[in-house]
Amino acid sequence: GRAQSDLLRNTRMSGVIQSGRFSSAAFVPTDISGLKFWIDADDAASFTYSSGVVVTTWNDKSGSGWHLTDGAGATKAPSRNGTLNGRSTVTFNADDYLSKETTISLGLTAFTAFIVASSSTTIANHGFFCAMSNVANDFDNANSAIFTSGTTGMFFEYYSNTGTSSITGTGNTPAAVWGIVKSGTGASQTTPYRDGTPGTASTVAGGGTADKRIYIGNRYYTSAYKVTNANGALIGAVAEVIWYDSALSSSNHNLVGNYLATKWGFTWTNV
């Protein structure tokens, strides 16, 4: 009955937090409704390769079917050759990227997003994750959202009516569970997080939907911009990305945060 179902769900959710072990009974992101996008570098079954560890496809595990592909050929493909806490990550070297080039639907009025990633340089504006609606060169002239590196940490930027939220790292964007919760368009309704610790909340006055494409490892659309430069191409690694279509409750936020932190070797501070 429902009581048994709730007990099973609670048991699965507490498994990661209490024991730090992963098994068939442990919490997984699909346990929370509203999951729109999920990629996991440690899941070998999510990948196909052109050769060796050079990635051709990185599959979305959310059920949305927004699988990322290497549309530019192996010369610009990332490799699944990094490690974090003994688990595999995908590394990007300046002009590598993967993308979902056709229809998506990520609502930008309210959402919760997590990314476990790092950059290895102090250059700003390297794109970790970008969801966009525009068909122009950059992401910043339509309904778009991006996680990008700053010279001192991770930045989240939203464009339609421009807004920025950031949280400080040290010197570059160190490996961490980075995240953003956007609960609406009013004052202080967009808050960035690092391992559960919040940054300064900001106002991002706009909503809309990113409905065209997703990029991992870059923040530009046209191939002329997907080259080694200081304003787009990532030098770093991505381990996991999770995106929900609502502002999660604190308890659900902590479930996902503890899952990611335990898995990738961080200490999560409950929100």
PDB file of C-alpha atoms in Angstrom:
ATOM      1  CA  GLY A   1       0.000   0.000   0.000  1.00  0.00           C
ATOM      2  CA  ARG A   2       0.933   3.708   0.116  1.00  0.00           C
ATOM      3  CA  ALA A   3       2.456   3.400   3.594  1.00  0.00           C
ATOM      4  CA  GLN A   4       4.818   0.709   2.327  1.00  0.00           C
ATOM      5  CA  SER A   5       5.660   2.819  -0.726  1.00  0.00           C
ATOM      6  CA  ASP A   6       6.438   5.850   1.433  1.00  0.00           C
ATOM      7  CA  LEU A   7       8.550   3.702   3.760  1.00  0.00           C
ATOM      8  CA  LEU A   8      10.522   2.315   0.825  1.00  0.00           C
ATOM      9  CA  ARG A   9      11.059   5.812  -0.606  1.00  0.00           C
ATOM     10  CA  ASN A  10      12.238   7.153   2.752  1.00  0.00           C
ATOM     11  CA  THR A  11      14.546   4.167   3.227  1.00  0.00           C
ATOM     12  CA  ARG A  12      16.055   4.687  -0.226  1.00  0.00           C
ATOM     13  CA  MET A  13      16.516   8.384   0.396  1.00  0.00           C
ATOM     14  CA  SER A  14      18.152   7.929   3.796  1.00  0.00           C
ATOM     15  CA  GLY A  15      20.574   5.290   2.560  1.00  0.00           C
ATOM     16  CA  VAL A  16      22.964   7.724   0.919  1.00  0.00           C
ATOM     17  CA  ILE A  17      22.930  10.187   3.786  1.00  0.00           C
ATOM     18  CA  GLN A  18      23.385   7.732   6.631  1.00  0.00           C
ATOM     19  CA  SER A  19      25.746   5.165   5.184  1.00  0.00           C
ATOM     20  CA  GLY A  20      27.375   6.894   2.214  1.00  0.00           C
ATOM     21  CA  ARG A  21      27.048   3.617   0.307  1.00  0.00           C
ATOM     22  CA  PHE A  22      25.531   3.118  -3.086  1.00  0.00           C
ATOM     23  CA  SER A  23      23.296   0.144  -3.769  1.00  0.00           C
ATOM     24  CA  SER A  24      20.047  -0.667  -5.502  1.00  0.00           C
ATOM     25  CA  ALA A  25      18.249   0.713  -2.431  1.00  0.00           C
ATOM     26  CA  ALA A  26      20.039   4.084  -2.404  1.00  0.00           C
ATOM     27  CA  PHE A  27      18.467   7.383  -3.406  1.00  0.00           C
ATOM     28  CA  VAL A  28      18.647   8.299  -7.092  1.00  0.00           C
ATOM     29  CA  PRO A  29      17.642  11.636  -8.662  1.00  0.00           C
ATOM     30  CA  THR A  30      14.602  10.114 -10.382  1.00  0.00           C
ATOM     31  CA  ASP A  31      13.058   9.567  -6.928  1.00  0.00           C
ATOM     32  CA  ILE A  32      12.090  13.267  -6.943  1.00  0.00           C
ATOM     33  CA  SER A  33       9.492  14.365  -9.480  1.00  0.00           C
ATOM     34  CA  GLY A  34      10.290  17.055 -12.013  1.00  0.00           C
ATOM     35  CA  LEU A  35      13.698  15.764 -13.096  1.00  0.00           C
ATOM     36  CA  LYS A  36      14.357  17.231 -16.558  1.00  0.00           C
ATOM     37  CA  PHE A  37      18.029  16.503 -17.250  1.00  0.00           C
ATOM     38  CA  TRP A  38      20.641  14.212 -15.682  1.00  0.00           C
ATOM     39  CA  ILE A  39      24.070  13.193 -16.916  1.00  0.00           C
ATOM     40  CA  ASP A  40      26.483  11.102 -14.842  1.00  0.00           C
ATOM     41  CA  ALA A  41      30.101  10.658 -15.913  1.00  0.00           C
ATOM     42  CA  ASP A  42      30.603   7.632 -13.652  1.00  0.00           C
ATOM     43  CA  ASP A  43      27.901   5.593 -15.398  1.00  0.00           C
ATOM     44  CA  ALA A  44      29.770   3.697 -18.100  1.00  0.00           C
ATOM     45  CA  ALA A  45      26.510   2.616 -19.739  1.00  0.00           C
ATOM     46  CA  SER A  46      25.708   6.275 -20.516  1.00  0.00           C
ATOM     47  CA  PHE A  47      28.498   6.570 -23.093  1.00  0.00           C
ATOM     48  CA  THR A  48      29.487   5.603 -26.589  1.00  0.00           C
ATOM     49  CA  TYR A  49      32.937   6.335 -27.987  1.00  0.00           C
ATOM     50  CA  SER A  50      34.553   7.042 -31.344  1.00  0.00           C
ATOM     51  CA  SER A  51      37.780   5.435 -30.101  1.00  0.00           C
ATOM     52  CA  GLY A  52      39.261   4.686 -26.718  1.00  0.00           C
ATOM     53  CA  VAL A  53      37.762   7.169 -24.220  1.00  0.00           C
ATOM     54  CA  VAL A  54      36.844   9.849 -26.800  1.00  0.00           C
ATOM     55  CA  VAL A  55      33.133  10.504 -26.259  1.00  0.00           C
ATOM     56  CA  THR A  56      30.600  10.300 -29.092  1.00  0.00           C
ATOM     57  CA  THR A  57      27.405  10.265 -26.972  1.00  0.00           C
ATOM     58  CA  TRP A  58      26.670  11.062 -23.322  1.00  0.00           C
ATOM     59  CA  ASN A  59      23.137   9.895 -22.537  1.00  0.00           C
ATOM     60  CA  ASP A  60      20.619  11.820 -20.462  1.00  0.00           C
ATOM     61  CA  LYS A  61      19.303   9.581 -17.644  1.00  0.00           C
ATOM     62  CA  SER A  62      16.288  11.749 -16.710  1.00  0.00           C
ATOM     63  CA  GLY A  63      13.867  10.218 -19.195  1.00  0.00           C
ATOM     64  CA  SER A  64      13.690  13.421 -21.274  1.00  0.00           C
ATOM     65  CA  GLY A  65      15.887  11.855 -23.949  1.00  0.00           C
ATOM     66  CA  TRP A  66      18.140  14.913 -24.290  1.00  0.00           C
ATOM     67  CA  HIS A  67      21.244  12.917 -25.124  1.00  0.00           C
ATOM     68  CA  LEU A  68      24.420  14.881 -25.820  1.00  0.00           C
ATOM     69  CA  THR A  69      26.427  14.147 -28.949  1.00  0.00           C
ATOM     70  CA  ASP A  70      29.699  15.167 -30.509  1.00  0.00           C
ATOM     71  CA  GLY A  71      28.356  16.959 -33.559  1.00  0.00           C
ATOM     72  CA  ALA A  72      31.738  18.354 -34.570  1.00  0.00           C
ATOM     73  CA  GLY A  73      33.573  15.058 -34.918  1.00  0.00           C
ATOM     74  CA  ALA A  74      36.302  13.502 -32.807  1.00  0.00           C
ATOM     75  CA  THR A  75      38.652  16.471 -33.203  1.00  0.00           C
ATOM     76  CA  LYS A  76      36.479  18.447 -30.768  1.00  0.00           C
ATOM     77  CA  ALA A  77      35.224  15.606 -28.572  1.00  0.00           C
ATOM     78  CA  PRO A  78      35.933  15.457 -24.824  1.00  0.00           C
ATOM     79  CA  SER A  79      37.346  12.336 -23.193  1.00  0.00           C
ATOM     80  CA  ARG A  80      36.109  10.252 -20.298  1.00  0.00           C
ATOM     81  CA  ASN A  81      39.557  10.066 -18.745  1.00  0.00           C
ATOM     82  CA  GLY A  82      39.387  12.149 -15.564  1.00  0.00           C
ATOM     83  CA  THR A  83      38.788  11.004 -12.002  1.00  0.00           C
ATOM     84  CA  LEU A  84      37.218  12.512  -8.895  1.00  0.00           C
ATOM     85  CA  ASN A  85      36.944  10.532  -5.667  1.00  0.00           C
ATOM     86  CA  GLY A  86      37.870   7.407  -7.625  1.00  0.00           C
ATOM     87  CA  ARG A  87      35.035   7.920 -10.121  1.00  0.00           C
ATOM     88  CA  SER A  88      35.187   8.819 -13.802  1.00  0.00           C
ATOM     89  CA  THR A  89      34.743  12.374 -15.110  1.00  0.00           C
ATOM     90  CA  VAL A  90      34.633  13.862 -18.603  1.00  0.00           C
ATOM     91  CA  THR A  91      37.465  16.280 -19.372  1.00  0.00           C
ATOM     92  CA  PHE A  92      37.328  19.229 -21.772  1.00  0.00           C
ATOM     93  CA  ASN A  93      40.397  20.857 -23.273  1.00  0.00           C
ATOM     94  CA  ALA A  94      39.617  24.329 -24.625  1.00  0.00           C
ATOM     95  CA  ASP A  95      37.590  23.461 -27.733  1.00  0.00           C
ATOM     96  CA  ASP A  96      35.861  20.219 -26.752  1.00  0.00           C
ATOM     97  CA  TYR A  97      32.098  20.169 -26.324  1.00  0.00           C
ATOM     98  CA  LEU A  98      28.959  18.036 -26.480  1.00  0.00           C
ATOM     99  CA  SER A  99      25.503  19.280 -27.368  1.00  0.00           C
ATOM    100  CA  LYS A 100      21.813  18.557 -27.769  1.00  0.00           C
ATOM    101  CA  GLU A 101      21.048  20.603 -30.859  1.00  0.00           C
ATOM    102  CA  THR A 102      17.291  20.258 -31.197  1.00  0.00           C
ATOM    103  CA  THR A 103      14.203  20.874 -29.102  1.00  0.00           C
ATOM    104  CA  ILE A 104      14.474  20.933 -25.326  1.00  0.00           C
ATOM    105  CA  SER A 105      12.195  22.514 -22.720  1.00  0.00           C
ATOM    106  CA  LEU A 106      13.810  23.878 -19.570  1.00  0.00           C
ATOM    107  CA  GLY A 107      11.599  26.327 -17.713  1.00  0.00           C
ATOM    108  CA  LEU A 108      13.608  29.220 -16.310  1.00  0.00           C
ATOM    109  CA  THR A 109      11.108  30.871 -13.969  1.00  0.00           C
ATOM    110  CA  ALA A 110      11.654  28.322 -11.192  1.00  0.00           C
ATOM    111  CA  PHE A 111      14.128  25.434 -11.074  1.00  0.00           C
ATOM    112  CA  THR A 112      16.871  23.721  -9.090  1.00  0.00           C
ATOM    113  CA  ALA A 113      20.113  22.749 -10.802  1.00  0.00           C
ATOM    114  CA  PHE A 114      23.250  20.992  -9.582  1.00  0.00           C
ATOM    115  CA  ILE A 115      26.607  20.536 -11.286  1.00  0.00           C
ATOM    116  CA  VAL A 116      29.716  18.755 -10.036  1.00  0.00           C
ATOM    117  CA  ALA A 117      32.520  20.258 -12.064  1.00  0.00           C
ATOM    118  CA  SER A 118      35.801  22.158 -12.002  1.00  0.00           C
ATOM    119  CA  SER A 119      37.970  24.331 -14.204  1.00  0.00           C
ATOM    120  CA  SER A 120      41.755  24.196 -14.234  1.00  0.00           C
ATOM    121  CA  THR A 121      42.371  27.832 -15.165  1.00  0.00           C
ATOM    122  CA  THR A 122      41.464  31.222 -13.721  1.00  0.00           C
ATOM    123  CA  ILE A 123      40.057  32.485 -17.019  1.00  0.00           C
ATOM    124  CA  ALA A 124      36.464  33.683 -16.708  1.00  0.00           C
ATOM    125  CA  ASN A 125      33.459  32.653 -18.783  1.00  0.00           C
ATOM    126  CA  HIS A 126      34.290  29.039 -19.520  1.00  0.00           C
ATOM    127  CA  GLY A 127      30.945  27.331 -20.133  1.00  0.00           C
ATOM    128  CA  PHE A 128      30.219  24.253 -18.026  1.00  0.00           C
ATOM    129  CA  PHE A 129      26.541  23.991 -18.905  1.00  0.00           C
ATOM    130  CA  CYS A 130      24.453  26.180 -21.181  1.00  0.00           C
ATOM    131  CA  ALA A 131      20.768  25.902 -22.097  1.00  0.00           C
ATOM    132  CA  MET A 132      19.579  28.386 -24.691  1.00  0.00           C
ATOM    133  CA  SER A 133      16.730  29.507 -26.905  1.00  0.00           C
ATOM    134  CA  ASN A 134      18.591  31.780 -29.279  1.00  0.00           C
ATOM    135  CA  VAL A 135      20.140  30.964 -32.625  1.00  0.00           C
ATOM    136  CA  ALA A 136      22.849  33.608 -32.423  1.00  0.00           C
ATOM    137  CA  ASN A 137      26.512  33.187 -31.511  1.00  0.00           C
ATOM    138  CA  ASP A 138      26.388  33.631 -27.766  1.00  0.00           C
ATOM    139  CA  PHE A 139      23.893  32.579 -25.132  1.00  0.00           C
ATOM    140  CA  ASP A 140      23.117  36.084 -23.904  1.00  0.00           C
ATOM    141  CA  ASN A 141      20.386  37.423 -26.181  1.00  0.00           C
ATOM    142  CA  ALA A 142      17.392  35.176 -25.485  1.00  0.00           C
ATOM    143  CA  ASN A 143      15.964  32.955 -22.762  1.00  0.00           C
ATOM    144  CA  SER A 144      19.139  31.186 -21.700  1.00  0.00           C
ATOM    145  CA  ALA A 145      20.852  29.935 -18.559  1.00  0.00           C
ATOM    146  CA  ILE A 146      24.486  29.062 -17.988  1.00  0.00           C
ATOM    147  CA  PHE A 147      26.912  27.813 -15.387  1.00  0.00           C
ATOM    148  CA  THR A 148      30.207  29.495 -16.197  1.00  0.00           C
ATOM    149  CA  SER A 149      33.583  29.878 -14.513  1.00  0.00           C
ATOM    150  CA  GLY A 150      34.717  33.104 -12.921  1.00  0.00           C
ATOM    151  CA  THR A 151      38.192  34.137 -11.874  1.00  0.00           C
ATOM    152  CA  THR A 152      37.265  33.229  -8.290  1.00  0.00           C
ATOM    153  CA  GLY A 153      34.497  30.644  -8.567  1.00  0.00           C
ATOM    154  CA  MET A 154      31.288  29.566 -10.253  1.00  0.00           C
ATOM    155  CA  PHE A 155      28.797  31.978 -11.767  1.00  0.00           C
ATOM    156  CA  PHE A 156      25.226  31.364 -12.807  1.00  0.00           C
ATOM    157  CA  GLU A 157      23.900  33.723 -15.456  1.00  0.00           C
ATOM    158  CA  TYR A 158      20.379  34.045 -16.792  1.00  0.00           C
ATOM    159  CA  TYR A 159      19.497  36.046 -19.861  1.00  0.00           C
ATOM    160  CA  SER A 160      16.241  37.489 -21.078  1.00  0.00           C
ATOM    161  CA  ASN A 161      16.227  40.203 -18.548  1.00  0.00           C
ATOM    162  CA  THR A 162      19.854  39.890 -17.482  1.00  0.00           C
ATOM    163  CA  GLY A 163      20.731  38.654 -14.023  1.00  0.00           C
ATOM    164  CA  THR A 164      23.754  37.047 -12.392  1.00  0.00           C
ATOM    165  CA  SER A 165      24.302  34.960  -9.263  1.00  0.00           C
ATOM    166  CA  SER A 166      27.759  33.881  -8.154  1.00  0.00           C
ATOM    167  CA  ILE A 167      29.538  32.040  -5.392  1.00  0.00           C
ATOM    168  CA  THR A 168      33.237  32.341  -4.725  1.00  0.00           C
ATOM    169  CA  GLY A 169      35.819  29.619  -5.120  1.00  0.00           C
ATOM    170  CA  THR A 170      39.551  30.077  -4.759  1.00  0.00           C
ATOM    171  CA  GLY A 171      41.571  31.164  -7.773  1.00  0.00           C
ATOM    172  CA  ASN A 172      39.616  29.084 -10.270  1.00  0.00           C
ATOM    173  CA  THR A 173      36.456  26.989 -10.075  1.00  0.00           C
ATOM    174  CA  PRO A 174      37.468  24.122  -7.766  1.00  0.00           C
ATOM    175  CA  ALA A 175      35.679  20.790  -7.805  1.00  0.00           C
ATOM    176  CA  ALA A 176      32.517  21.043  -5.705  1.00  0.00           C
ATOM    177  CA  VAL A 177      28.773  20.459  -5.746  1.00  0.00           C
ATOM    178  CA  TRP A 178      27.724  23.767  -7.296  1.00  0.00           C
ATOM    179  CA  GLY A 179      24.064  24.626  -7.527  1.00  0.00           C
ATOM    180  CA  ILE A 180      21.367  27.198  -8.063  1.00  0.00           C
ATOM    181  CA  VAL A 181      17.792  27.493  -6.807  1.00  0.00           C
ATOM    182  CA  LYS A 182      15.497  29.925  -8.595  1.00  0.00           C
ATOM    183  CA  SER A 183      12.108  30.217  -6.901  1.00  0.00           C
ATOM    184  CA  GLY A 184      10.689  33.101  -8.938  1.00  0.00           C
ATOM    185  CA  THR A 185      11.470  36.458 -10.480  1.00  0.00           C
ATOM    186  CA  GLY A 186      11.288  38.712  -7.424  1.00  0.00           C
ATOM    187  CA  ALA A 187      13.888  40.095  -5.062  1.00  0.00           C
ATOM    188  CA  SER A 188      16.439  37.600  -3.698  1.00  0.00           C
ATOM    189  CA  GLN A 189      14.755  34.603  -5.301  1.00  0.00           C
ATOM    190  CA  THR A 190      17.829  33.193  -7.048  1.00  0.00           C
ATOM    191  CA  THR A 191      20.427  31.661  -4.730  1.00  0.00           C
ATOM    192  CA  PRO A 192      23.702  29.929  -5.644  1.00  0.00           C
ATOM    193  CA  TYR A 193      25.196  27.175  -3.477  1.00  0.00           C
ATOM    194  CA  ARG A 194      28.558  25.485  -3.010  1.00  0.00           C
ATOM    195  CA  ASP A 195      28.357  22.160  -1.159  1.00  0.00           C
ATOM    196  CA  GLY A 196      25.141  23.397   0.424  1.00  0.00           C
ATOM    197  CA  THR A 197      26.516  26.731   1.639  1.00  0.00           C
ATOM    198  CA  PRO A 198      24.589  29.594   0.015  1.00  0.00           C
ATOM    199  CA  GLY A 199      26.049  32.565  -1.758  1.00  0.00           C
ATOM    200  CA  THR A 200      24.328  35.913  -2.029  1.00  0.00           C
ATOM    201  CA  ALA A 201      20.762  35.705  -3.296  1.00  0.00           C
ATOM    202  CA  SER A 202      19.930  37.951  -6.218  1.00  0.00           C
ATOM    203  CA  THR A 203      17.002  39.143  -8.295  1.00  0.00           C
ATOM    204  CA  VAL A 204      16.675  37.633 -11.761  1.00  0.00           C
ATOM    205  CA  ALA A 205      13.689  39.371 -13.307  1.00  0.00           C
ATOM    206  CA  GLY A 206      12.498  36.991 -15.968  1.00  0.00           C
ATOM    207  CA  GLY A 207      11.311  33.521 -16.781  1.00  0.00           C
ATOM    208  CA  GLY A 208      10.701  31.960 -20.127  1.00  0.00           C
ATOM    209  CA  THR A 209      11.889  28.619 -21.432  1.00  0.00           C
ATOM    210  CA  ALA A 210      15.163  27.469 -22.935  1.00  0.00           C
ATOM    211  CA  ASP A 211      13.817  25.511 -25.888  1.00  0.00           C
ATOM    212  CA  LYS A 212      16.600  25.137 -28.472  1.00  0.00           C
ATOM    213  CA  ARG A 213      19.794  23.460 -27.260  1.00  0.00           C
ATOM    214  CA  ILE A 214      22.113  22.365 -24.461  1.00  0.00           C
ATOM    215  CA  TYR A 215      25.892  22.648 -24.457  1.00  0.00           C
ATOM    216  CA  ILE A 216      28.389  21.009 -22.112  1.00  0.00           C
ATOM    217  CA  GLY A 217      31.920  22.420 -22.270  1.00  0.00           C
ATOM    218  CA  ASN A 218      31.100  25.603 -24.152  1.00  0.00           C
ATOM    219  CA  ARG A 219      28.738  28.579 -24.188  1.00  0.00           C
ATOM    220  CA  TYR A 220      28.531  29.408 -27.895  1.00  0.00           C
ATOM    221  CA  TYR A 221      26.399  28.216 -30.770  1.00  0.00           C
ATOM    222  CA  THR A 222      28.221  28.781 -34.067  1.00  0.00           C
ATOM    223  CA  SER A 223      31.308  26.721 -34.820  1.00  0.00           C
ATOM    224  CA  ALA A 224      33.419  29.851 -35.333  1.00  0.00           C
ATOM    225  CA  TYR A 225      33.177  30.497 -31.594  1.00  0.00           C
ATOM    226  CA  LYS A 226      33.833  26.923 -30.461  1.00  0.00           C
ATOM    227  CA  VAL A 227      37.575  27.383 -30.403  1.00  0.00           C
ATOM    228  CA  THR A 228      40.254  28.045 -27.831  1.00  0.00           C
ATOM    229  CA  ASN A 229      39.397  31.415 -26.360  1.00  0.00           C
ATOM    230  CA  ALA A 230      38.916  33.160 -23.046  1.00  0.00           C
ATOM    231  CA  ASN A 231      35.167  33.538 -23.423  1.00  0.00           C
ATOM    232  CA  GLY A 232      33.565  30.173 -23.874  1.00  0.00           C
ATOM    233  CA  ALA A 233      35.572  26.984 -24.146  1.00  0.00           C
ATOM    234  CA  LEU A 234      36.043  24.987 -20.939  1.00  0.00           C
ATOM    235  CA  ILE A 235      39.383  23.708 -19.704  1.00  0.00           C
ATOM    236  CA  GLY A 236      38.274  21.431 -16.904  1.00  0.00           C
ATOM    237  CA  ALA A 237      36.020  18.507 -16.033  1.00  0.00           C
ATOM    238  CA  VAL A 238      32.330  17.707 -15.577  1.00  0.00           C
ATOM    239  CA  ALA A 239      31.208  14.857 -13.323  1.00  0.00           C
ATOM    240  CA  GLU A 240      27.426  15.166 -13.020  1.00  0.00           C
ATOM    241  CA  VAL A 241      24.596  17.564 -13.916  1.00  0.00           C
ATOM    242  CA  ILE A 242      21.054  17.393 -12.489  1.00  0.00           C
ATOM    243  CA  TRP A 243      18.195  19.802 -13.297  1.00  0.00           C
ATOM    244  CA  TYR A 244      14.680  19.887 -11.787  1.00  0.00           C
ATOM    245  CA  ASP A 245      11.800  22.025 -13.064  1.00  0.00           C
ATOM    246  CA  SER A 246      10.924  23.583  -9.689  1.00  0.00           C
ATOM    247  CA  ALA A 247      12.519  25.136  -6.633  1.00  0.00           C
ATOM    248  CA  LEU A 248      13.014  22.023  -4.509  1.00  0.00           C
ATOM    249  CA  SER A 249      12.045  21.943  -0.855  1.00  0.00           C
ATOM    250  CA  SER A 250      14.947  22.055   1.593  1.00  0.00           C
ATOM    251  CA  SER A 251      14.547  18.346   2.343  1.00  0.00           C
ATOM    252  CA  ASN A 252      14.676  17.362  -1.334  1.00  0.00           C
ATOM    253  CA  HIS A 253      17.515  19.809  -1.984  1.00  0.00           C
ATOM    254  CA  ASN A 254      19.483  18.086   0.775  1.00  0.00           C
ATOM    255  CA  LEU A 255      18.689  14.618  -0.588  1.00  0.00           C
ATOM    256  CA  VAL A 256      20.252  15.485  -3.928  1.00  0.00           C
ATOM    257  CA  GLY A 257      23.102  17.427  -2.335  1.00  0.00           C
ATOM    258  CA  ASN A 258      24.021  14.588   0.016  1.00  0.00           C
ATOM    259  CA  TYR A 259      23.794  12.087  -2.835  1.00  0.00           C
ATOM    260  CA  LEU A 260      26.237  14.105  -4.933  1.00  0.00           C
ATOM    261  CA  ALA A 261      28.578  15.036  -2.090  1.00  0.00           C
ATOM    262  CA  THR A 262      28.859  11.474  -0.803  1.00  0.00           C
ATOM    263  CA  LYS A 263      29.397  10.114  -4.285  1.00  0.00           C
ATOM    264  CA  TRP A 264      32.014  12.643  -5.397  1.00  0.00           C
ATOM    265  CA  GLY A 265      33.869  13.154  -2.119  1.00  0.00           C
ATOM    266  CA  PHE A 266      32.605  16.402  -0.581  1.00  0.00           C
ATOM    267  CA  THR A 267      31.008  17.447   2.689  1.00  0.00           C
ATOM    268  CA  TRP A 268      27.466  18.740   2.285  1.00  0.00           C
ATOM    269  CA  THR A 269      26.051  21.417   4.602  1.00  0.00           C
ATOM    270  CA  ASN A 270      22.269  21.024   4.799  1.00  0.00           C
ATOM    271  CA  VAL A 271      20.364  24.032   3.499  1.00  0.00           C
TER     272      VAL A 271
END
